[in-house]
Coordinates of C-alpha atoms in Angstrom, one line a residue:
Chain A
M4 CA -93.8 -147.1 94.0
S5 CA -90.2 -146.2 94.4
A6 CA -89.1 -145.0 97.8
N7 CA -87.9 -141.6 96.5
L8 CA -91.5 -140.6 95.6
I9 CA -92.5 -140.7 99.3
P10 CA -90.8 -137.4 100.2
I11 CA -92.3 -135.8 97.1
L12 CA -95.8 -136.9 98.0
W13 CA -95.2 -135.8 101.6
D14 CA -94.1 -132.3 100.5
A15 CA -97.0 -132.0 98.2
T16 CA -99.4 -133.0 100.9
L17 CA -98.0 -130.4 103.3
Q18 CA -98.2 -127.7 100.5
T19 CA -101.9 -128.6 100.0
L20 CA -102.6 -128.5 103.7
Y21 CA -100.8 -125.2 104.0
M22 CA -102.7 -123.5 101.1
V23 CA -106.1 -124.9 102.3
A24 CA -105.5 -124.0 106.0
I25 CA -104.4 -120.4 105.4
S26 CA -107.1 -119.7 102.7
A27 CA -109.8 -121.3 104.9
I28 CA -108.7 -119.1 107.9
L29 CA -108.5 -115.9 105.8
G30 CA -111.8 -116.9 104.0
T31 CA -113.5 -117.3 107.4
V32 CA -112.1 -114.0 108.6
G33 CA -113.6 -112.3 105.6
G34 CA -116.6 -114.5 104.9
L35 CA -118.1 -114.8 108.4
P36 CA -118.7 -111.0 108.9
L37 CA -119.8 -110.7 105.3
G38 CA -122.3 -113.6 105.7
V39 CA -123.6 -112.1 108.9
F40 CA -124.1 -108.8 107.2
L41 CA -125.8 -110.3 104.2
A42 CA -128.2 -112.1 106.5
T43 CA -129.1 -109.1 108.6
S44 CA -129.1 -106.1 106.2
Q45 CA -132.2 -106.5 104.0
R46 CA -135.0 -104.0 104.5
G47 CA -136.5 -104.2 108.0
E48 CA -133.7 -106.4 109.4
L49 CA -131.3 -105.6 112.2
L50 CA -128.8 -103.8 110.2
S51 CA -131.3 -102.6 107.5
T52 CA -129.2 -101.2 104.6
P53 CA -131.0 -102.6 101.6
W54 CA -128.7 -100.9 99.0
V55 CA -125.5 -102.0 100.5
N56 CA -127.0 -105.5 100.9
K57 CA -127.9 -105.5 97.2
V58 CA -124.5 -104.3 96.0
L59 CA -122.6 -106.8 98.2
G60 CA -124.9 -109.6 97.0
L61 CA -124.1 -108.7 93.4
V62 CA -120.4 -108.7 94.1
V63 CA -120.6 -112.1 95.9
N64 CA -122.6 -113.6 93.0
A65 CA -120.2 -112.2 90.4
T66 CA -117.2 -113.7 92.2
R67 CA -119.0 -117.0 92.6
S68 CA -119.9 -117.2 88.9
V69 CA -116.3 -117.0 87.6
P70 CA -114.9 -120.5 87.2
F71 CA -112.0 -120.9 89.6
I72 CA -109.3 -121.6 87.1
I73 CA -110.2 -118.3 85.3
L74 CA -110.3 -116.4 88.6
V75 CA -106.8 -117.6 89.3
V76 CA -105.5 -116.2 86.0
A77 CA -107.7 -113.1 86.0
I78 CA -106.5 -111.8 89.3
I79 CA -102.7 -112.4 88.7
P80 CA -102.0 -108.6 88.9
F81 CA -103.8 -108.4 92.3
T82 CA -101.9 -111.5 93.5
R83 CA -98.6 -110.0 92.5
A84 CA -99.5 -106.8 94.3
V85 CA -100.4 -108.6 97.5
V86 CA -97.6 -111.2 97.8
G87 CA -95.0 -109.8 95.4
T88 CA -95.1 -112.8 93.1
S89 CA -97.7 -114.7 91.1
I90 CA -96.0 -118.1 91.4
G91 CA -95.8 -120.6 94.2
T92 CA -98.0 -121.7 97.2
D93 CA -98.1 -118.3 98.8
A94 CA -99.4 -116.8 95.5
A95 CA -101.9 -119.6 95.2
I96 CA -103.4 -118.6 98.6
V97 CA -104.7 -115.3 97.2
P98 CA -107.1 -116.7 94.6
L99 CA -108.1 -119.5 97.0
T100 CA -109.0 -116.8 99.6
V101 CA -110.8 -114.6 97.0
A102 CA -112.9 -117.6 96.1
A103 CA -113.5 -118.8 99.7
I104 CA -114.8 -115.4 101.0
P105 CA -118.0 -115.2 99.0
F106 CA -118.6 -119.0 99.2
I107 CA -118.2 -118.9 103.0
A108 CA -120.3 -115.7 103.2
R109 CA -123.3 -117.4 101.5
L110 CA -123.0 -120.5 103.7
V111 CA -122.9 -118.4 106.8
E112 CA -125.8 -116.3 105.6
N113 CA -127.9 -119.4 105.0
A114 CA -127.1 -120.7 108.5
I115 CA -128.0 -117.4 110.1
R116 CA -131.2 -117.2 108.2
E117 CA -132.2 -120.5 109.7
V118 CA -132.3 -119.0 113.2
D119 CA -135.9 -118.6 114.4
Q120 CA -137.1 -115.0 114.1
G121 CA -138.8 -115.3 117.5
L122 CA -135.3 -115.4 119.1
I123 CA -134.4 -112.0 117.5
E124 CA -137.7 -110.6 118.7
A125 CA -137.0 -111.9 122.3
A126 CA -133.6 -110.3 122.2
R127 CA -135.0 -107.0 121.0
A128 CA -137.6 -107.1 123.7
M129 CA -134.7 -107.5 126.2
G130 CA -133.2 -104.3 125.0
A131 CA -130.3 -105.9 123.1
T132 CA -128.4 -103.8 120.5
P133 CA -128.1 -105.2 117.0
L134 CA -124.5 -106.1 117.7
Q135 CA -125.4 -107.9 120.9
I136 CA -128.1 -109.8 119.0
I137 CA -125.6 -110.9 116.4
R138 CA -122.9 -111.9 119.0
K139 CA -125.1 -113.5 121.6
V140 CA -128.0 -114.9 119.7
L141 CA -127.5 -115.3 115.9
I142 CA -123.9 -116.7 115.8
P143 CA -124.3 -119.1 118.8
E144 CA -127.6 -120.3 117.5
A145 CA -126.3 -120.7 113.9
L146 CA -123.0 -122.4 115.0
P147 CA -124.0 -126.0 114.1
G148 CA -124.9 -124.8 110.6
I149 CA -121.9 -122.5 110.3
T150 CA -119.6 -125.4 111.3
L151 CA -121.1 -127.7 108.6
G152 CA -120.8 -124.8 106.1
L153 CA -117.1 -124.3 106.9
T154 CA -116.5 -128.0 106.5
L155 CA -118.1 -127.9 103.1
A156 CA -115.9 -124.8 102.3
V157 CA -112.7 -126.6 103.4
V158 CA -113.6 -129.7 101.3
S159 CA -114.2 -127.4 98.3
L160 CA -110.8 -125.6 98.9
I161 CA -109.0 -129.0 98.8
G162 CA -110.5 -129.5 95.4
Y163 CA -109.7 -125.9 94.2
S164 CA -106.1 -126.2 95.5
A165 CA -105.5 -128.9 92.9
M166 CA -106.1 -126.3 90.2
V167 CA -103.6 -123.8 91.3
G168 CA -100.8 -125.9 89.9
A169 CA -101.6 -123.9 86.8
V170 CA -99.8 -121.0 88.3
G171 CA -97.1 -123.0 89.9
G172 CA -99.0 -123.4 93.2
Q173 CA -97.7 -126.9 93.8
G174 CA -99.5 -129.3 96.1
L175 CA -101.1 -132.6 95.4
G176 CA -103.1 -131.7 92.3
D177 CA -100.0 -130.2 90.6
L178 CA -98.0 -133.4 91.5
G179 CA -100.7 -135.6 90.1
I180 CA -100.7 -133.7 86.8
R181 CA -96.9 -133.4 86.4
Y182 CA -95.9 -136.8 87.5
G183 CA -99.0 -138.9 87.1
Y184 CA -100.2 -137.5 83.8
Q185 CA -97.3 -135.8 82.0
R186 CA -94.6 -138.3 83.1
F187 CA -96.8 -141.4 82.7
M188 CA -96.5 -142.5 86.4
P189 CA -100.0 -143.8 87.2
E190 CA -98.9 -144.9 90.6
V191 CA -98.3 -141.3 91.6
M192 CA -101.7 -140.3 90.3
A193 CA -103.3 -143.1 92.3
A194 CA -101.4 -142.1 95.4
V195 CA -102.5 -138.5 95.0
V196 CA -106.1 -139.5 94.6
V197 CA -105.9 -141.7 97.7
I198 CA -104.4 -139.0 99.8
L199 CA -107.1 -136.5 98.7
I200 CA -109.8 -139.0 99.5
V201 CA -108.4 -139.5 103.0
L202 CA -108.0 -135.7 103.6
V203 CA -111.6 -135.0 102.6
Q204 CA -112.8 -137.8 104.8
L205 CA -110.9 -136.5 107.8
V206 CA -112.1 -133.0 107.3
Q207 CA -115.7 -134.1 106.8
S208 CA -115.7 -136.3 109.9
L209 CA -114.0 -133.6 112.0
G210 CA -116.5 -131.0 110.9
E211 CA -119.5 -133.2 111.7
W212 CA -118.0 -134.1 115.1
I213 CA -117.6 -130.4 116.0
A214 CA -121.0 -129.6 114.7
A215 CA -122.6 -132.3 116.8
R216 CA -120.6 -131.0 119.8
V217 CA -122.0 -127.5 119.5
D218 CA -125.6 -128.6 118.6
R219 CA -128.0 -128.5 121.5
R220 CA -131.1 -128.5 119.5
A221 CA -131.9 -132.1 120.3
P222 CA -131.9 -133.7 123.7
R223 CA -128.7 -135.5 124.7
N224 CA -128.5 -138.9 126.4
R225 CA -127.6 -137.8 130.0
G226 CA -125.3 -139.9 132.1
A227 CA -124.2 -141.9 129.1
Chain G
M19 CA -153.8 -100.0 142.5
T20 CA -152.7 -96.5 141.9
G21 CA -152.7 -95.0 138.4
A22 CA -151.9 -96.6 135.1
A23 CA -148.9 -98.7 134.3
I24 CA -149.6 -98.6 130.6
T25 CA -151.8 -96.2 128.7
F26 CA -152.9 -96.3 125.1
E27 CA -154.3 -93.0 123.8
G28 CA -156.1 -93.0 120.4
L29 CA -153.6 -95.5 119.2
G30 CA -153.8 -96.6 115.5
K31 CA -151.6 -98.8 113.4
S32 CA -151.7 -99.5 109.7
F33 CA -149.3 -101.6 107.6
P34 CA -148.4 -100.7 104.0
K35 CA -149.8 -103.3 101.6
A36 CA -150.0 -103.6 97.9
G37 CA -152.5 -101.0 96.7
G38 CA -152.8 -99.1 100.0
Q39 CA -152.8 -99.5 103.7
V40 CA -154.3 -102.2 105.8
M41 CA -155.6 -101.1 109.1
A42 CA -154.5 -103.3 112.0
L43 CA -155.6 -101.2 115.0
A44 CA -157.8 -98.1 115.3
D45 CA -158.6 -95.7 118.0
I46 CA -157.4 -97.8 120.9
T47 CA -157.7 -96.0 124.2
L48 CA -157.1 -98.1 127.3
S49 CA -155.3 -97.8 130.5
V50 CA -153.8 -100.8 132.3
P51 CA -154.0 -100.3 136.1
Q52 CA -150.8 -100.5 138.1
G53 CA -150.4 -103.9 139.7
S54 CA -153.3 -105.4 137.8
I55 CA -153.4 -108.5 135.6
T56 CA -155.1 -107.2 132.5
G57 CA -156.1 -109.5 129.7
I58 CA -156.9 -108.6 126.2
I59 CA -158.9 -111.2 124.4
G60 CA -159.6 -111.4 120.6
R61 CA -159.6 -113.8 117.8
S62 CA -156.5 -114.4 115.7
G63 CA -156.0 -111.4 113.4
A64 CA -158.0 -109.1 115.7
G65 CA -154.8 -107.1 116.4
K66 CA -154.1 -108.1 119.9
S67 CA -150.6 -109.2 119.2
T68 CA -149.8 -105.9 117.4
L69 CA -151.2 -104.0 120.4
L70 CA -149.0 -105.9 122.8
R71 CA -145.9 -105.3 120.7
M72 CA -146.6 -101.6 120.9
V73 CA -145.8 -101.6 124.6
N74 CA -142.2 -102.5 124.2
G75 CA -141.7 -100.8 120.9
L76 CA -141.5 -104.0 118.7
E77 CA -144.2 -102.3 116.7
R78 CA -144.6 -98.5 116.2
P79 CA -147.9 -96.7 116.4
T80 CA -149.0 -95.0 113.2
T81 CA -151.2 -92.6 115.2
G82 CA -151.7 -91.9 118.9
K83 CA -149.5 -92.6 121.8
V84 CA -148.5 -95.5 124.1
S85 CA -146.7 -94.9 127.3
V86 CA -145.3 -97.2 130.0
A87 CA -144.9 -95.6 133.5
G88 CA -145.3 -92.2 131.9
R89 CA -142.6 -92.7 129.3
D90 CA -143.7 -92.4 125.6
V91 CA -142.7 -95.7 123.9
G92 CA -143.7 -94.8 120.4
T93 CA -141.2 -92.0 119.9
A94 CA -138.3 -93.5 121.9
T95 CA -135.3 -94.7 119.9
G96 CA -131.8 -96.1 120.5
S97 CA -130.7 -96.3 124.1
G98 CA -133.9 -94.6 125.4
L99 CA -136.0 -97.4 123.9
R100 CA -133.6 -100.1 125.2
A101 CA -133.9 -98.6 128.7
I102 CA -137.7 -98.9 128.5
R103 CA -137.5 -102.5 127.2
R104 CA -135.4 -103.4 130.3
D105 CA -138.3 -102.3 132.4
V106 CA -140.8 -104.4 130.4
G107 CA -140.4 -108.2 130.4
M108 CA -142.0 -110.4 127.8
I109 CA -142.9 -114.1 127.5
F110 CA -144.0 -115.8 124.3
Q111 CA -146.3 -118.6 123.1
H112 CA -143.3 -120.5 121.7
F113 CA -141.0 -119.6 124.5
N114 CA -138.2 -118.3 122.2
L115 CA -135.4 -119.8 124.3
L116 CA -131.9 -120.1 122.8
A117 CA -131.2 -123.7 122.1
S118 CA -127.5 -123.1 122.4
R119 CA -127.8 -121.9 126.0
S120 CA -128.6 -123.8 129.2
V121 CA -131.5 -122.8 131.5
R122 CA -128.9 -120.7 133.4
G123 CA -127.5 -119.2 130.3
N124 CA -130.9 -118.2 128.9
I125 CA -131.9 -116.5 132.1
A126 CA -128.6 -114.7 132.2
L127 CA -129.0 -113.3 128.7
P128 CA -131.0 -110.1 129.5
L129 CA -128.5 -109.4 132.3
E130 CA -125.5 -109.8 130.0
V131 CA -127.3 -107.5 127.5
A132 CA -127.8 -104.9 130.3
G133 CA -124.1 -105.1 131.2
T134 CA -124.6 -106.5 134.7
P135 CA -121.3 -107.7 136.3
R136 CA -120.6 -111.4 136.0
G137 CA -120.7 -112.1 139.8
Q138 CA -124.0 -110.4 140.2
I139 CA -125.5 -112.3 137.2
R140 CA -124.7 -115.6 138.8
A141 CA -126.4 -114.7 142.1
R142 CA -129.4 -113.2 140.4
V143 CA -129.9 -116.2 138.1
D144 CA -129.8 -118.6 141.0
Q145 CA -132.4 -116.6 142.8
L146 CA -134.7 -116.5 139.7
I147 CA -134.3 -120.2 139.1
D148 CA -135.6 -120.8 142.7
Q149 CA -138.4 -118.3 142.3
V150 CA -139.9 -120.1 139.3
G151 CA -139.2 -123.6 140.7
L152 CA -136.5 -124.9 138.3
G153 CA -133.9 -125.7 140.9
A154 CA -132.8 -129.1 139.6
L155 CA -132.8 -128.1 135.9
A156 CA -130.3 -125.2 136.0
D157 CA -127.8 -126.8 133.7
R158 CA -130.2 -128.5 131.3
Y159 CA -130.8 -127.3 127.7
P160 CA -134.2 -126.2 126.4
A161 CA -134.4 -129.3 124.2
E162 CA -134.4 -131.4 127.4
L163 CA -137.3 -129.6 129.0
S164 CA -141.1 -129.9 128.9
G165 CA -143.3 -127.1 127.6
G166 CA -144.2 -125.9 131.1
Q167 CA -140.6 -126.0 132.2
K168 CA -139.6 -124.0 129.1
Q169 CA -142.2 -121.3 129.9
R170 CA -140.9 -121.1 133.5
V171 CA -137.5 -120.4 132.0
G172 CA -139.1 -117.8 129.8
I173 CA -140.8 -116.2 132.9
A174 CA -137.5 -116.2 134.8
R175 CA -135.7 -114.6 131.9
A176 CA -138.4 -111.9 131.6
L177 CA -138.1 -111.1 135.3
A178 CA -134.3 -111.0 135.3
T179 CA -133.8 -107.3 134.9
G180 CA -136.5 -106.5 137.5
P181 CA -139.1 -105.1 135.1
K182 CA -142.2 -103.2 136.3
V183 CA -144.4 -104.7 133.5
L184 CA -144.7 -108.2 132.1
L185 CA -146.1 -108.8 128.7
S186 CA -147.5 -112.2 127.9
D187 CA -148.1 -113.2 124.3
E188 CA -150.4 -116.2 124.4
A189 CA -148.0 -117.7 126.9
T190 CA -150.1 -120.7 127.7
S191 CA -151.6 -121.4 124.2
A192 CA -149.0 -124.1 123.4
L193 CA -149.4 -125.8 126.7
D194 CA -151.8 -128.6 127.9
P195 CA -154.6 -127.6 130.3
E196 CA -152.9 -128.8 133.4
T197 CA -149.6 -127.1 132.6
T198 CA -151.5 -124.0 131.6
Q199 CA -153.0 -123.9 135.2
T200 CA -149.5 -124.1 136.8
V201 CA -148.1 -121.4 134.6
L202 CA -151.1 -119.1 135.3
D203 CA -150.7 -119.7 139.0
L204 CA -147.1 -118.7 138.7
L205 CA -148.0 -115.5 136.9
A206 CA -150.6 -114.7 139.5
Q207 CA -148.1 -115.4 142.3
I208 CA -145.5 -113.1 140.7
N209 CA -148.1 -110.4 140.3
R210 CA -148.9 -110.6 144.0
D211 CA -145.4 -111.0 145.3
L212 CA -143.6 -108.5 143.1
G213 CA -146.5 -106.1 142.5
L214 CA -145.7 -106.5 138.8
T215 CA -148.3 -105.3 136.3
V216 CA -149.1 -108.1 133.8
L217 CA -150.6 -107.4 130.4
L218 CA -151.5 -110.6 128.6
I219 CA -153.2 -111.5 125.3
T220 CA -155.1 -114.7 124.8
H221 CA -158.0 -116.2 122.8
E222 CA -159.2 -118.2 125.8
M223 CA -161.7 -116.7 128.2
A224 CA -160.8 -119.2 130.8
V225 CA -157.3 -117.6 131.1
L226 CA -159.0 -114.2 132.0
R227 CA -161.5 -115.9 134.3
D228 CA -158.6 -117.5 136.2
I229 CA -156.2 -114.7 136.7
A230 CA -157.2 -111.4 135.1
S231 CA -158.5 -108.6 137.3
H232 CA -159.2 -106.4 134.2
M233 CA -159.9 -107.2 130.6
A234 CA -160.6 -105.8 127.2
V235 CA -162.2 -107.4 124.2
I236 CA -160.7 -106.5 120.8
E237 CA -162.4 -107.1 117.5
A238 CA -161.2 -106.1 114.1
G239 CA -158.6 -103.7 115.5
R240 CA -160.9 -101.9 117.9
I241 CA -161.6 -102.3 121.6
V242 CA -165.3 -103.2 121.9
E243 CA -165.6 -103.7 125.6
A244 CA -163.3 -103.2 128.6
G245 CA -163.5 -103.1 132.4
P246 CA -163.0 -105.2 135.5
T247 CA -163.2 -108.9 134.5
Y248 CA -166.0 -109.6 136.9
D249 CA -168.2 -106.8 135.5
V250 CA -167.6 -107.9 131.9
F251 CA -168.4 -111.5 132.8
A252 CA -171.5 -110.5 134.7
R253 CA -172.9 -107.9 132.1
P254 CA -171.3 -108.5 128.7
A255 CA -172.5 -105.7 126.4
H256 CA -171.0 -106.7 123.1
A257 CA -171.9 -109.7 120.9
T258 CA -168.2 -110.7 120.6
T259 CA -167.8 -110.8 124.4
R260 CA -170.9 -112.9 124.7
S261 CA -169.6 -115.3 122.1
F262 CA -166.3 -115.6 124.0
L263 CA -168.2 -116.1 127.2
S264 CA -170.5 -118.8 126.0
G265 CA -167.7 -121.4 126.1
V266 CA -166.8 -120.8 129.7
T267 CA -169.7 -119.7 131.8
G268 CA -172.5 -122.0 130.9
A269 CA -174.3 -119.2 129.1
T270 CA -175.4 -121.5 126.3
L271 CA -177.5 -124.6 126.6
P272 CA -175.8 -127.9 126.7
A273 CA -175.9 -129.4 123.2
F274 CA -178.3 -132.2 124.0
V275 CA -180.7 -129.9 125.8
A276 CA -180.7 -127.5 122.9
A277 CA -181.4 -130.4 120.4
R278 CA -184.3 -131.6 122.5
L279 CA -185.9 -128.2 122.8
Q280 CA -185.6 -127.7 119.0
A281 CA -187.1 -131.0 118.2
D282 CA -189.9 -130.6 120.7
P283 CA -190.7 -127.0 121.6
P284 CA -192.5 -127.2 124.9
G285 CA -194.0 -123.7 124.6
D286 CA -192.0 -122.6 127.6
Q287 CA -189.7 -119.6 127.7
V288 CA -186.0 -120.1 128.2
I289 CA -184.4 -117.5 130.5
R290 CA -180.8 -117.0 131.3
V291 CA -180.2 -115.9 134.8
T292 CA -176.8 -114.6 135.9
F293 CA -175.9 -114.2 139.5
A294 CA -173.3 -111.6 140.4
G295 CA -172.1 -110.0 143.5
T296 CA -174.2 -110.6 146.6
H297 CA -177.1 -112.1 144.6
A298 CA -174.9 -115.0 143.6
T299 CA -175.8 -116.7 146.8
D300 CA -179.6 -115.9 146.9
P301 CA -182.1 -118.7 146.8
M302 CA -183.6 -117.4 143.6
L303 CA -185.4 -120.6 142.4
A304 CA -187.0 -121.2 145.8
R305 CA -188.3 -117.7 145.8
L306 CA -189.8 -118.1 142.3
A307 CA -191.7 -121.2 143.5
T308 CA -192.8 -119.9 146.9
D309 CA -193.6 -116.3 146.1
L310 CA -194.9 -116.6 142.6
G311 CA -195.9 -120.2 142.4
I312 CA -193.8 -120.6 139.2
S313 CA -192.1 -123.9 138.8
A314 CA -188.9 -123.5 136.8
N315 CA -187.1 -126.2 135.0
I316 CA -183.3 -126.1 135.1
L317 CA -181.7 -126.6 131.7
G318 CA -178.1 -125.9 132.5
G319 CA -175.8 -123.8 134.6
T320 CA -172.6 -123.2 136.4
I321 CA -171.3 -121.4 139.4
E322 CA -167.6 -120.4 139.5
E323 CA -165.2 -118.0 140.9
I324 CA -163.9 -115.0 139.0
G325 CA -161.1 -113.5 141.0
T326 CA -162.4 -114.4 144.4
R327 CA -166.0 -113.6 143.9
P328 CA -168.7 -116.1 143.1
F329 CA -170.4 -115.9 139.7
G330 CA -173.4 -118.0 138.6
N331 CA -175.1 -118.6 135.4
L332 CA -178.3 -120.5 135.1
L333 CA -180.6 -121.4 132.3
I334 CA -184.2 -122.2 133.2
S335 CA -187.4 -122.7 131.4
V336 CA -190.8 -121.4 132.7
P337 CA -194.3 -121.7 131.3
H338 CA -194.5 -119.1 128.6
D339 CA -197.4 -117.2 130.1
R340 CA -195.4 -116.7 133.3
G341 CA -192.2 -115.6 131.6
D342 CA -192.6 -111.8 132.1
Q343 CA -193.5 -112.3 135.7
A344 CA -190.5 -114.5 136.3
R345 CA -188.2 -112.0 134.6
A346 CA -189.6 -109.1 136.6
S347 CA -188.7 -110.9 139.9

């Protein structure tokens, strides 16, 4: 591989990291409360609002059933309204975030639903408000599961970010297609794939490490 | 004991079910004396758990009224209900401790919920940890504790906000017999030291015998018998009560004796004699022999303490022609 490709790969890697990081953060900001709400708003639950729950559930499912590449193109007017352009890494963040929110919401919902109902009952018996139960019981108890869910979401976003080349989103996937495929430079394709594998590995390991740190459900070896 | 800490008046509860309503509780009228340890015993599905959950508003009555210290729980909502709940601690069969919080953090939770200042929480939690004997384990997590230790954390947590009433939902059912005894002792001690009213539900008569001053028996959603524990043990009126009692008071024949009697009926009458109150120490058998000349054969029996009073149960057989005479004495 010629030396002048290194800066190109480096730039593409930074672009991918930028898109994934921002969309993961925005996706969490939107997806975490949405997931908590979905997990607590069915009939008889803490924030019992069955109709809102049903409608939001439908919206989440609808968003998740659209293939990502179609979502990217379909919401171009929205993207342009938000960032002023439909081309470039900033523009790519919009569809990535739109896809991340419902995905993260479902992962958070699942993690929250894993929390033992007995803990909710204990907290209610203490006189806790629904908001206190969410903040002090549900989220802390679900944190190991939420962390693993977010890890899965970030890994998925790395994959999605490769598709936003279609709207000039740049990044590693775009580089692989334009150099590796269209210009017949297999060594670029290989380098892109290797970098993606390393990124995914790092994210997965980091996520599992954090999840283990916050998980107190099994005894720890003391004094080790 | 002055007045009632908890009263149920004509309480009923039914749950909606496909094709109608299913009745869980009906016509429950019961008062739990201030400062007592009152036990409600029933089989699973009898409704005792639903009844307990009425006291802190986790379940709402369909009819009737439940009040704690004169405050109506059934109609309280929002902050009024939460205020009542802070006066009513609760412990659970499966402890319901937060895995993500240490012993200290779990005990602090109800205080955080009540908005107690941080500095006060720290001092109060230390005091509670001492009170339930968990000194060395303050920074451990529930996963690192035994069942008995977890229930101590549960008790400390329930006491944190200084409640007047403690509800115990089968708190010892998941514990081994030895640990059960230490947890019951702790409950009895708290009842004495703090003057706290304890309402507990259980399916084990032994729990009532050991710590309950008052008891009620619930069967298919209705209270079938209630009163001071000693009186109910001494003179059980309802078949369900007798069946619960048979396991703990020697009111049934030991299996091998029963088998022998059935295989070879001796033509004798079998009589169950209970000794309660002052009679518990009378030399009854000796009197039968000396005064009436009846020689009784002992088949089985126990003498134990209920509360602090002796209670005896003896099964004897006498020649069948002397049975009526022996009974009369």
